[in-house]
mmCIF file of C-alpha atoms in Angstrom:
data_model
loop_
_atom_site.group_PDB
_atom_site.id
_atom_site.type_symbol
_atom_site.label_atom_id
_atom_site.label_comp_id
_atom_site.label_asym_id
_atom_site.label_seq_id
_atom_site.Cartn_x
_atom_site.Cartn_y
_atom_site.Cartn_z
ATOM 1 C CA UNK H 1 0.000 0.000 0.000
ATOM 2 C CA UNK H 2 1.679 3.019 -1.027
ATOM 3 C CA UNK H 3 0.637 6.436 -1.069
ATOM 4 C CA UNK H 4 -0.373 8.602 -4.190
ATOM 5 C CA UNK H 5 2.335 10.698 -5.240
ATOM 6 C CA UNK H 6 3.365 13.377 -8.237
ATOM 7 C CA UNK H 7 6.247 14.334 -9.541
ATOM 8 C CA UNK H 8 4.828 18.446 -10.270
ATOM 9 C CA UNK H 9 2.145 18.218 -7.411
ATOM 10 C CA UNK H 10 -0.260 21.364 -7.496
ATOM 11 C CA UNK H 11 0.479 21.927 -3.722
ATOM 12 C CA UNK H 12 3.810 20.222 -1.875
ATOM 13 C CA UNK H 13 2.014 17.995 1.091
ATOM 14 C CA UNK H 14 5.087 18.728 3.346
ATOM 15 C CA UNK H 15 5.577 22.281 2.840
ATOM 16 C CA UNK H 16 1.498 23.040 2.759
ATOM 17 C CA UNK H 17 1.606 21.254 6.206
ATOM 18 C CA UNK H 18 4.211 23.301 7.801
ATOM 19 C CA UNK H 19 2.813 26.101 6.395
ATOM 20 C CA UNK H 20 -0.225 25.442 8.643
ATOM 21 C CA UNK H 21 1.668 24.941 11.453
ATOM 22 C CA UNK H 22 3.903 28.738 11.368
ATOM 23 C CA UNK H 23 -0.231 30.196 10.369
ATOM 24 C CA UNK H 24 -1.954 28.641 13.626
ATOM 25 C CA UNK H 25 1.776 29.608 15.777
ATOM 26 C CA UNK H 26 1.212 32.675 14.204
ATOM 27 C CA UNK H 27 -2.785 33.611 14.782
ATOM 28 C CA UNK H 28 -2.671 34.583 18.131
ATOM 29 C CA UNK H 29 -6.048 32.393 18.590
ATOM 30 C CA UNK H 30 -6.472 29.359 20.176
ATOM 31 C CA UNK H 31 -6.719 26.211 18.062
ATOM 32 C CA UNK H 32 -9.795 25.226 19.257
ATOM 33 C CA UNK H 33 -11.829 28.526 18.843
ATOM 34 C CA UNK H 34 -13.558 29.758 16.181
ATOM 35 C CA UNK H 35 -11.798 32.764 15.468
ATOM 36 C CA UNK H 36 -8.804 30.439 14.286
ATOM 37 C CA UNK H 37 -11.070 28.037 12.146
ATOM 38 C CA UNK H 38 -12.320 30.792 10.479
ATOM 39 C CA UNK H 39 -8.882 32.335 9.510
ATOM 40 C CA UNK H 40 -8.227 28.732 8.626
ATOM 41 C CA UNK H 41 -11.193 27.897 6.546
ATOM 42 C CA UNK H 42 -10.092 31.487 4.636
ATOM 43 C CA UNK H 43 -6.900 30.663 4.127
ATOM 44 C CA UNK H 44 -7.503 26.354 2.834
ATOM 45 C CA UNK H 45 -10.085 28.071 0.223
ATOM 46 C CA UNK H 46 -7.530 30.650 -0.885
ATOM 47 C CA UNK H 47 -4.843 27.819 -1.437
ATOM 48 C CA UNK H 48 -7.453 25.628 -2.907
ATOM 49 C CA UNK H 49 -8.415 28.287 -5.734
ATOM 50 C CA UNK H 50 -4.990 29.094 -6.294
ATOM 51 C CA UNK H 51 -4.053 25.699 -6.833
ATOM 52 C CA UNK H 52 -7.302 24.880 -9.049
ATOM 53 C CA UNK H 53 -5.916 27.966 -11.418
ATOM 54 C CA UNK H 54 -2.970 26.150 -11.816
ATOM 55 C CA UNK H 55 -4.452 22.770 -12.616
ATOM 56 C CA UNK H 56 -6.797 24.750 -15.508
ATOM 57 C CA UNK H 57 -3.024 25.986 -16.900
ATOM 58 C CA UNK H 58 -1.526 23.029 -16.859
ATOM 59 C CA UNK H 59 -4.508 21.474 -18.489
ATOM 60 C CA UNK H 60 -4.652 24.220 -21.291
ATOM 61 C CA UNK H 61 -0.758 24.104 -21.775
ATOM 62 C CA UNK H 62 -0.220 20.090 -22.011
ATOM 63 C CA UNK H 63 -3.472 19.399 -22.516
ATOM 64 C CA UNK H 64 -3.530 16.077 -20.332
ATOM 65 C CA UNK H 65 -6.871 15.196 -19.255
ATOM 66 C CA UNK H 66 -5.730 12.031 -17.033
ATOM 67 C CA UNK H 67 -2.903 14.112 -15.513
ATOM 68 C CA UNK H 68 -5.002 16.680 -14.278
ATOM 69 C CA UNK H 69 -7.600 14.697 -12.742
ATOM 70 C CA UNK H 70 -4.870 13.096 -11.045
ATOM 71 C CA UNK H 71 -3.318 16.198 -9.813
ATOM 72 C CA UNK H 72 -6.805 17.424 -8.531
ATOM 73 C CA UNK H 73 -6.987 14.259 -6.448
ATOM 74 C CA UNK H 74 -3.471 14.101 -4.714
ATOM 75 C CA UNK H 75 -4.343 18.198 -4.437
ATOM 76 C CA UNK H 76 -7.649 16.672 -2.429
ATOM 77 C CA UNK H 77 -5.656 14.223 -0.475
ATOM 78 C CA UNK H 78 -3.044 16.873 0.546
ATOM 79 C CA UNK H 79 -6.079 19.065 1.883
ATOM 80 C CA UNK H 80 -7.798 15.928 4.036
ATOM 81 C CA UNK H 81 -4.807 14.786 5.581
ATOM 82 C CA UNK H 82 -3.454 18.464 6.679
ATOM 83 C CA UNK H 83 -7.032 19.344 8.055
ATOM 84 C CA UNK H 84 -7.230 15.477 9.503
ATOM 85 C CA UNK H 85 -3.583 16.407 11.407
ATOM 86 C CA UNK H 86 -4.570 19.801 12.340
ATOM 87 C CA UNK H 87 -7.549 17.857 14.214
ATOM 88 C CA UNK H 88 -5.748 15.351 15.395
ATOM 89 C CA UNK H 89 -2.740 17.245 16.706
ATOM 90 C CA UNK H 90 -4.336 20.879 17.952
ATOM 91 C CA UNK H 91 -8.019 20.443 18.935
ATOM 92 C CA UNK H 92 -8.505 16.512 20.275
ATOM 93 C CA UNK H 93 -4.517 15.753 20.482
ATOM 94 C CA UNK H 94 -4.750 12.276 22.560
ATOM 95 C CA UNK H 95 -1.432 11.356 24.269
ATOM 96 C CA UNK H 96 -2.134 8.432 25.767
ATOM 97 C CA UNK H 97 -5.261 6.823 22.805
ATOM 98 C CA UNK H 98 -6.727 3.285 23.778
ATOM 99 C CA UNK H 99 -6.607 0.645 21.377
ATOM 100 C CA UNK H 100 -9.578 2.014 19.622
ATOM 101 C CA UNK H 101 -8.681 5.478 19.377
ATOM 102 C CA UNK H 102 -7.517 4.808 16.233
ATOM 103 C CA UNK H 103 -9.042 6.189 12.574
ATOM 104 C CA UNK H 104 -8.317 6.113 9.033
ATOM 105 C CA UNK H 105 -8.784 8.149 6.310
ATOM 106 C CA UNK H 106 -9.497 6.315 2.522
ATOM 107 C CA UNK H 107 -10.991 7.756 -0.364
ATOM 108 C CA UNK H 108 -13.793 5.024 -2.386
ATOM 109 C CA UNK H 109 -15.756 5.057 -5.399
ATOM 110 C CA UNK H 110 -13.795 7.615 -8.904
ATOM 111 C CA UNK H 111 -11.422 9.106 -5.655
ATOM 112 C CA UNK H 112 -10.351 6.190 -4.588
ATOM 113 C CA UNK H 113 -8.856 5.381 -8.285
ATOM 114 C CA UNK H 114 -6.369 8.397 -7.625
ATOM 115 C CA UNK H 115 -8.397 10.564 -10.034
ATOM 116 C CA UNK H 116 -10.807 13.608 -9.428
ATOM 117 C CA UNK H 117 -12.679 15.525 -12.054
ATOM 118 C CA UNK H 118 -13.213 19.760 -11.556
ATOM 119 C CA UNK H 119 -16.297 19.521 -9.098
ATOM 120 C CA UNK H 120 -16.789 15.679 -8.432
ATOM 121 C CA UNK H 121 -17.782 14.597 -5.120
ATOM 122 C CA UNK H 122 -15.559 13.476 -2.553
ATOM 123 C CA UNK H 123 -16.366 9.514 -1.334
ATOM 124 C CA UNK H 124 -14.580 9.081 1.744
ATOM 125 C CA UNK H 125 -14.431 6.214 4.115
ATOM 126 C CA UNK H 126 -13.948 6.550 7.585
ATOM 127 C CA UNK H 127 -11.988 3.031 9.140
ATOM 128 C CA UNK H 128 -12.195 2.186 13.007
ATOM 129 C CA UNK H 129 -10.644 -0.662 14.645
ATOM 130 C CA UNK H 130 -13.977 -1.357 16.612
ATOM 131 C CA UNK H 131 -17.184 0.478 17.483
ATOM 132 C CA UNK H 132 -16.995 4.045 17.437
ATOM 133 C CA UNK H 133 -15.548 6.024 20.471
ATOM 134 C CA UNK H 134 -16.026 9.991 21.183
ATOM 135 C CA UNK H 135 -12.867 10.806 19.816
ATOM 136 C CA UNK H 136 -13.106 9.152 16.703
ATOM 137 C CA UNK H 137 -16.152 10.483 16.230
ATOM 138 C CA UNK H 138 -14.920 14.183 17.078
ATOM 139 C CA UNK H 139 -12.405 13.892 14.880
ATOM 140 C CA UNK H 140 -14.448 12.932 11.727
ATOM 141 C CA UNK H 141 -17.192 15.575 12.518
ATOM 142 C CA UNK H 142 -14.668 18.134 12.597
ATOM 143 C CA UNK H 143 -13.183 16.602 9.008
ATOM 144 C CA UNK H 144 -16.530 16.514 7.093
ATOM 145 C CA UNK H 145 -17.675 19.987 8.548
ATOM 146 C CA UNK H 146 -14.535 21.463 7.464
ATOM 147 C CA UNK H 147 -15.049 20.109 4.324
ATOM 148 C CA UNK H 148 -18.744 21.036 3.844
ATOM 149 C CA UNK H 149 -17.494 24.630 4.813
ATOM 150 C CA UNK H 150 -15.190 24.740 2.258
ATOM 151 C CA UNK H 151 -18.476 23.647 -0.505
ATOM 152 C CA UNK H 152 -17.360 20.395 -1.426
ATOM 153 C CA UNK H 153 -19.872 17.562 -1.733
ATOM 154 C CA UNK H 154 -19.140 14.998 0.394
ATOM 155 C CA UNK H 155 -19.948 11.235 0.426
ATOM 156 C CA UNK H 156 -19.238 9.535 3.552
ATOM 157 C CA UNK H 157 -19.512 6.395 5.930
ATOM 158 C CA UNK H 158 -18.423 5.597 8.836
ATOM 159 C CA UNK H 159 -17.283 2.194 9.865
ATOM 160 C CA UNK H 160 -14.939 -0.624 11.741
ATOM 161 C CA UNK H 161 -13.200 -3.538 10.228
ATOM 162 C CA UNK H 162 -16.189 -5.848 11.058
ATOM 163 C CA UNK H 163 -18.664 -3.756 9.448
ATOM 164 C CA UNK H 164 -16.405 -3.434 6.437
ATOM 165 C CA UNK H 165 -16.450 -7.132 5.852
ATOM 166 C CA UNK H 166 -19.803 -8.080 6.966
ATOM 167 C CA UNK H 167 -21.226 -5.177 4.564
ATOM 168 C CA UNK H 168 -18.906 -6.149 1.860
ATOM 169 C CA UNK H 169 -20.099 -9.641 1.730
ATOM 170 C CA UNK H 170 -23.545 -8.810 1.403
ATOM 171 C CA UNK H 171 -23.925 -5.705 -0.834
ATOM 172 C CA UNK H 172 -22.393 -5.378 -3.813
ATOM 173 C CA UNK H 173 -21.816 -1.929 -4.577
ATOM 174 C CA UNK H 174 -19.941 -2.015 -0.897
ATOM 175 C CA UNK H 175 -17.559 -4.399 -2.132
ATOM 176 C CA UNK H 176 -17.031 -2.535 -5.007
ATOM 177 C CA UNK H 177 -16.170 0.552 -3.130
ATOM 178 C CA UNK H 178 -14.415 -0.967 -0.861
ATOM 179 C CA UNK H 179 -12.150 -2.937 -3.723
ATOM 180 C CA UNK H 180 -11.379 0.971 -4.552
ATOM 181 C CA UNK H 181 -10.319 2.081 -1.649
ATOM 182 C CA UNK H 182 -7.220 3.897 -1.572
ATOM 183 C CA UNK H 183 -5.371 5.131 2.127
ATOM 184 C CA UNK H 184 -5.196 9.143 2.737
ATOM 185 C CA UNK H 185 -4.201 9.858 6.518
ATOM 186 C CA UNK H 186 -4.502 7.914 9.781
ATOM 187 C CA UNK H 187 -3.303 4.597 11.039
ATOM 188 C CA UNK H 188 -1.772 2.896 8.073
ATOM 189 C CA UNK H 189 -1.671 -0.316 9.606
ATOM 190 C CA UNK H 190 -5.717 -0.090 10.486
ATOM 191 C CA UNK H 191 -6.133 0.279 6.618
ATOM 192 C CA UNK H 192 -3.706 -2.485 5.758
ATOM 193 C CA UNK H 193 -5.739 -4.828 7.705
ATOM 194 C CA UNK H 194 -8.240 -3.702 6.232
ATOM 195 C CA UNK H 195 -6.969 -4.789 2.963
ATOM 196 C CA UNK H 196 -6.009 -8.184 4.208
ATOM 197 C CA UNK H 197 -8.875 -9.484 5.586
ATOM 198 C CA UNK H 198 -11.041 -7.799 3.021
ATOM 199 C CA UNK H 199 -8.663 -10.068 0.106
ATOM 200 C CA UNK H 200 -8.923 -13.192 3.182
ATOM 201 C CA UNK H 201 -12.500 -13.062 3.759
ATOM 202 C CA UNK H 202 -14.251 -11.395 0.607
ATOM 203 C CA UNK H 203 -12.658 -11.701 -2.093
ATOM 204 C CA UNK H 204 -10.972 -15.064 -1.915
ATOM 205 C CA UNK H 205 -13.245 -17.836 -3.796
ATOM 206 C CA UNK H 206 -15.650 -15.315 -4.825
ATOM 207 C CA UNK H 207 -14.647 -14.362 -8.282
ATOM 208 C CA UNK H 208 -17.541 -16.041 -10.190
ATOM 209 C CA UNK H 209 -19.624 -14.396 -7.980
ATOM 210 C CA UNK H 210 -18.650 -10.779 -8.173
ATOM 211 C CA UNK H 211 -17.842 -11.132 -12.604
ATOM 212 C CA UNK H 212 -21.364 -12.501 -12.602
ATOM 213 C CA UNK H 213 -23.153 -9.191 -10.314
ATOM 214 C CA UNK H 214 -21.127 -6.866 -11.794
ATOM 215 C CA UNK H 215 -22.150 -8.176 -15.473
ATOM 216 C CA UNK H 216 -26.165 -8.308 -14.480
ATOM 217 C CA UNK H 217 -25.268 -4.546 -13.368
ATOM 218 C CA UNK H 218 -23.812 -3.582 -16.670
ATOM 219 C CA UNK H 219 -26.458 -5.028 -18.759
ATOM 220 C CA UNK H 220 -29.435 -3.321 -16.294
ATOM 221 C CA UNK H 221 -27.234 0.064 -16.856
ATOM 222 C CA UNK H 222 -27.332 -0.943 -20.986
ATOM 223 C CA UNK H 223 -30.865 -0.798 -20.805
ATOM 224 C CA UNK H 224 -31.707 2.104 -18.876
ATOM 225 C CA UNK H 225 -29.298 4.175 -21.061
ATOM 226 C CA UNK H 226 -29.821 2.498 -24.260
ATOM 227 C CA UNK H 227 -28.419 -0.443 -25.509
ATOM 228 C CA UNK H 228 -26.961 0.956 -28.792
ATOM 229 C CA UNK H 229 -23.512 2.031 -29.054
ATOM 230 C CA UNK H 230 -24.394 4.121 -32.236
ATOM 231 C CA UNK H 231 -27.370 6.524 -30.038
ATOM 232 C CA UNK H 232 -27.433 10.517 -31.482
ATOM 233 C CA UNK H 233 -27.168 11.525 -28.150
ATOM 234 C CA UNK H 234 -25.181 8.955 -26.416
ATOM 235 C CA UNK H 235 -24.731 8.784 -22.202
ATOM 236 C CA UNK H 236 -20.964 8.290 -21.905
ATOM 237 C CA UNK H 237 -21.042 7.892 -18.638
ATOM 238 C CA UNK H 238 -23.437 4.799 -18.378
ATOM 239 C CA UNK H 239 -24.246 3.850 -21.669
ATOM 240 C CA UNK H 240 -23.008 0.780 -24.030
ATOM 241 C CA UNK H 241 -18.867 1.464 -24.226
ATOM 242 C CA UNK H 242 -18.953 4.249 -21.708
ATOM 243 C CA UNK H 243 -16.585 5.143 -18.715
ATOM 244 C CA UNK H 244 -18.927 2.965 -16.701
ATOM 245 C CA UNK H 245 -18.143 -0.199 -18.576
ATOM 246 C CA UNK H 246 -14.481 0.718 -18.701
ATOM 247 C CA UNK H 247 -14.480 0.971 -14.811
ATOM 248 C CA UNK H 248 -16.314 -2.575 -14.817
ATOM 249 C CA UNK H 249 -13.630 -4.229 -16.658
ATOM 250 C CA UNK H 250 -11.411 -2.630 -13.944
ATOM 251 C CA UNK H 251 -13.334 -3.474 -11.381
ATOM 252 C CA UNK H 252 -13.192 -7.187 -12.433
ATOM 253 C CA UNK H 253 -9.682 -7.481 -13.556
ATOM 254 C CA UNK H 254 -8.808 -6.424 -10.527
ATOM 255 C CA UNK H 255 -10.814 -9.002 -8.363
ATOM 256 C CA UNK H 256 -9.976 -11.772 -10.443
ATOM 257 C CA UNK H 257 -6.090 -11.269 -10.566
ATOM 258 C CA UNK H 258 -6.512 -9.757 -7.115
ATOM 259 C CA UNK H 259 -4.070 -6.400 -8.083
ATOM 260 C CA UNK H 260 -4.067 -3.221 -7.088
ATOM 261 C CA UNK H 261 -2.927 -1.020 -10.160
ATOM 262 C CA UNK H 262 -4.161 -1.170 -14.007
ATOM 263 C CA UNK H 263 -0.640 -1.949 -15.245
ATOM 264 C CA UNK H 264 -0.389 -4.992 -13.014
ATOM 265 C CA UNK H 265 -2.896 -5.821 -15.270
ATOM 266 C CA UNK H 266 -0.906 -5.512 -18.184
ATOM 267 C CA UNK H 267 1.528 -7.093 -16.555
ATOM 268 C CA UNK H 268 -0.604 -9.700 -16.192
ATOM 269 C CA UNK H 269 -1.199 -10.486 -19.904
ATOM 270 C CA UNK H 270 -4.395 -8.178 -20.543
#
């Protein structure tokens, strides 16, 4: 499990982090009041529209669709994490957590494939060790209402390793976002568990199962959008040879050869 990284990166995680760090030294507020989140919320929009400029210029000067929709992503991850730090470090800081005072941070559904189109929602999935304690919960409040504050549309859930699984095996479209998950912040080794058991318990023996759902999916979408590939007005998102059938063939390649990246795929022969 590695973390997504760029080369040119819109914002520099390290540098955006300290950054936060000398503003909140330098506020003269307190970190928990509001007269500091407000300077803060100012400030994360400013950088945020300043770095959204620069994606549209890169965009219009090498005219790399992919690339930018991965740079708005890792620009998205950047922002989570620092706000998820700033939260964890200045307004519940925990120096001695239990066991379960533990959290994770993972992006799902288009997010969690590392890319992020101008004004997508955000899919995020909050991972706990067990059931849910007050500081956990504190912490992702103060995450998604940060978020909301700064407008984005946010998708969210809330849930320990148990649920995870359980859910997984018996929905669908929760295994499916869940297959996409990618880590952001938090306890890495909470989210490689994750991964583990979810591979362990889910996926393993299950292949037929999932290529034959996710095919009985496609074929519903087909006919809601119109079977024909040759339509005057085609749906590109969900109809016949659309984006939606290209992330199914992901989606399946991936839990059949059980890999984590589309050239492993290639790698492996397809």
């Amino acid at each position: 499990m590695a973390k997504q990284t760029l080369s040119k990166p819109l914002i520099n995680p390290t540098r955006f982090l300290d950054d936060i760090e000398e503003f909140v030294a330098n506020s003269g507020h307190a970190p928990a009041s509001t007269a500091l989140r407000t300077e803060l919320l100012t400030h994360f929009k400013a950088v945020y529209r300043e770095a959204r400029n620069k994606a549209e210029a890169l965009l219009l000067d090498d005219g790399d669709g992919t690339l930018c929709a991965k740079r708005l992503s890792h620009l998205q991850d950047t922002l989570i994490e620092t706000i998820y730090r700033f939260a964890a470090q200045h307004i519940y800081h925990n120096d001695n957590p239990s066991s379960g005072e533990r959290l994770t941070i993972a992006a799902v559904g288009g997010y969690g494939r590392g890319t992020l189109a101008p004004g997508s929602d955000i899919d995020l999935l909050f991972i706990l060790p067990f059931k849910q304690t007050p500081w956990c919960e504190q912490i992702v409040e103060y995450v998604l209402y940060f978020l909301w504050d700064m407008g984005y549309k946010v998708g969210h859930a809330t849930r320990n390793i148990d649920e995870c699984i359980r859910q997984a095996k018996a929905d669908m479209t929760i295994r499916t976002s869940i297959l996409e998950a990618r880590y952001i912040s938090g306890d890495v080794e909470l989210f490689s568990e994750l991964e583990t058991r979810f591979q362990k318990e889910v996926v393993r023996r299950t292949a037929k199962q999932f290529i034959d759902a996710k095919l009985a999916e496609r074929d519903l979408r087909h006919r809601k959008a119109g079977e024909s590939r040759y339509l005057v007005e085609p749906n590109i998102k969900d109809g016949k040879g659309g984006l939606r059938d290209l992330h199914t063939l992901f989606w399946i390649g991936k839990y059949y050869y059980r890999v984590s990246r589309p050239r492993e795929l290639v790698e492996a022969g397809l």
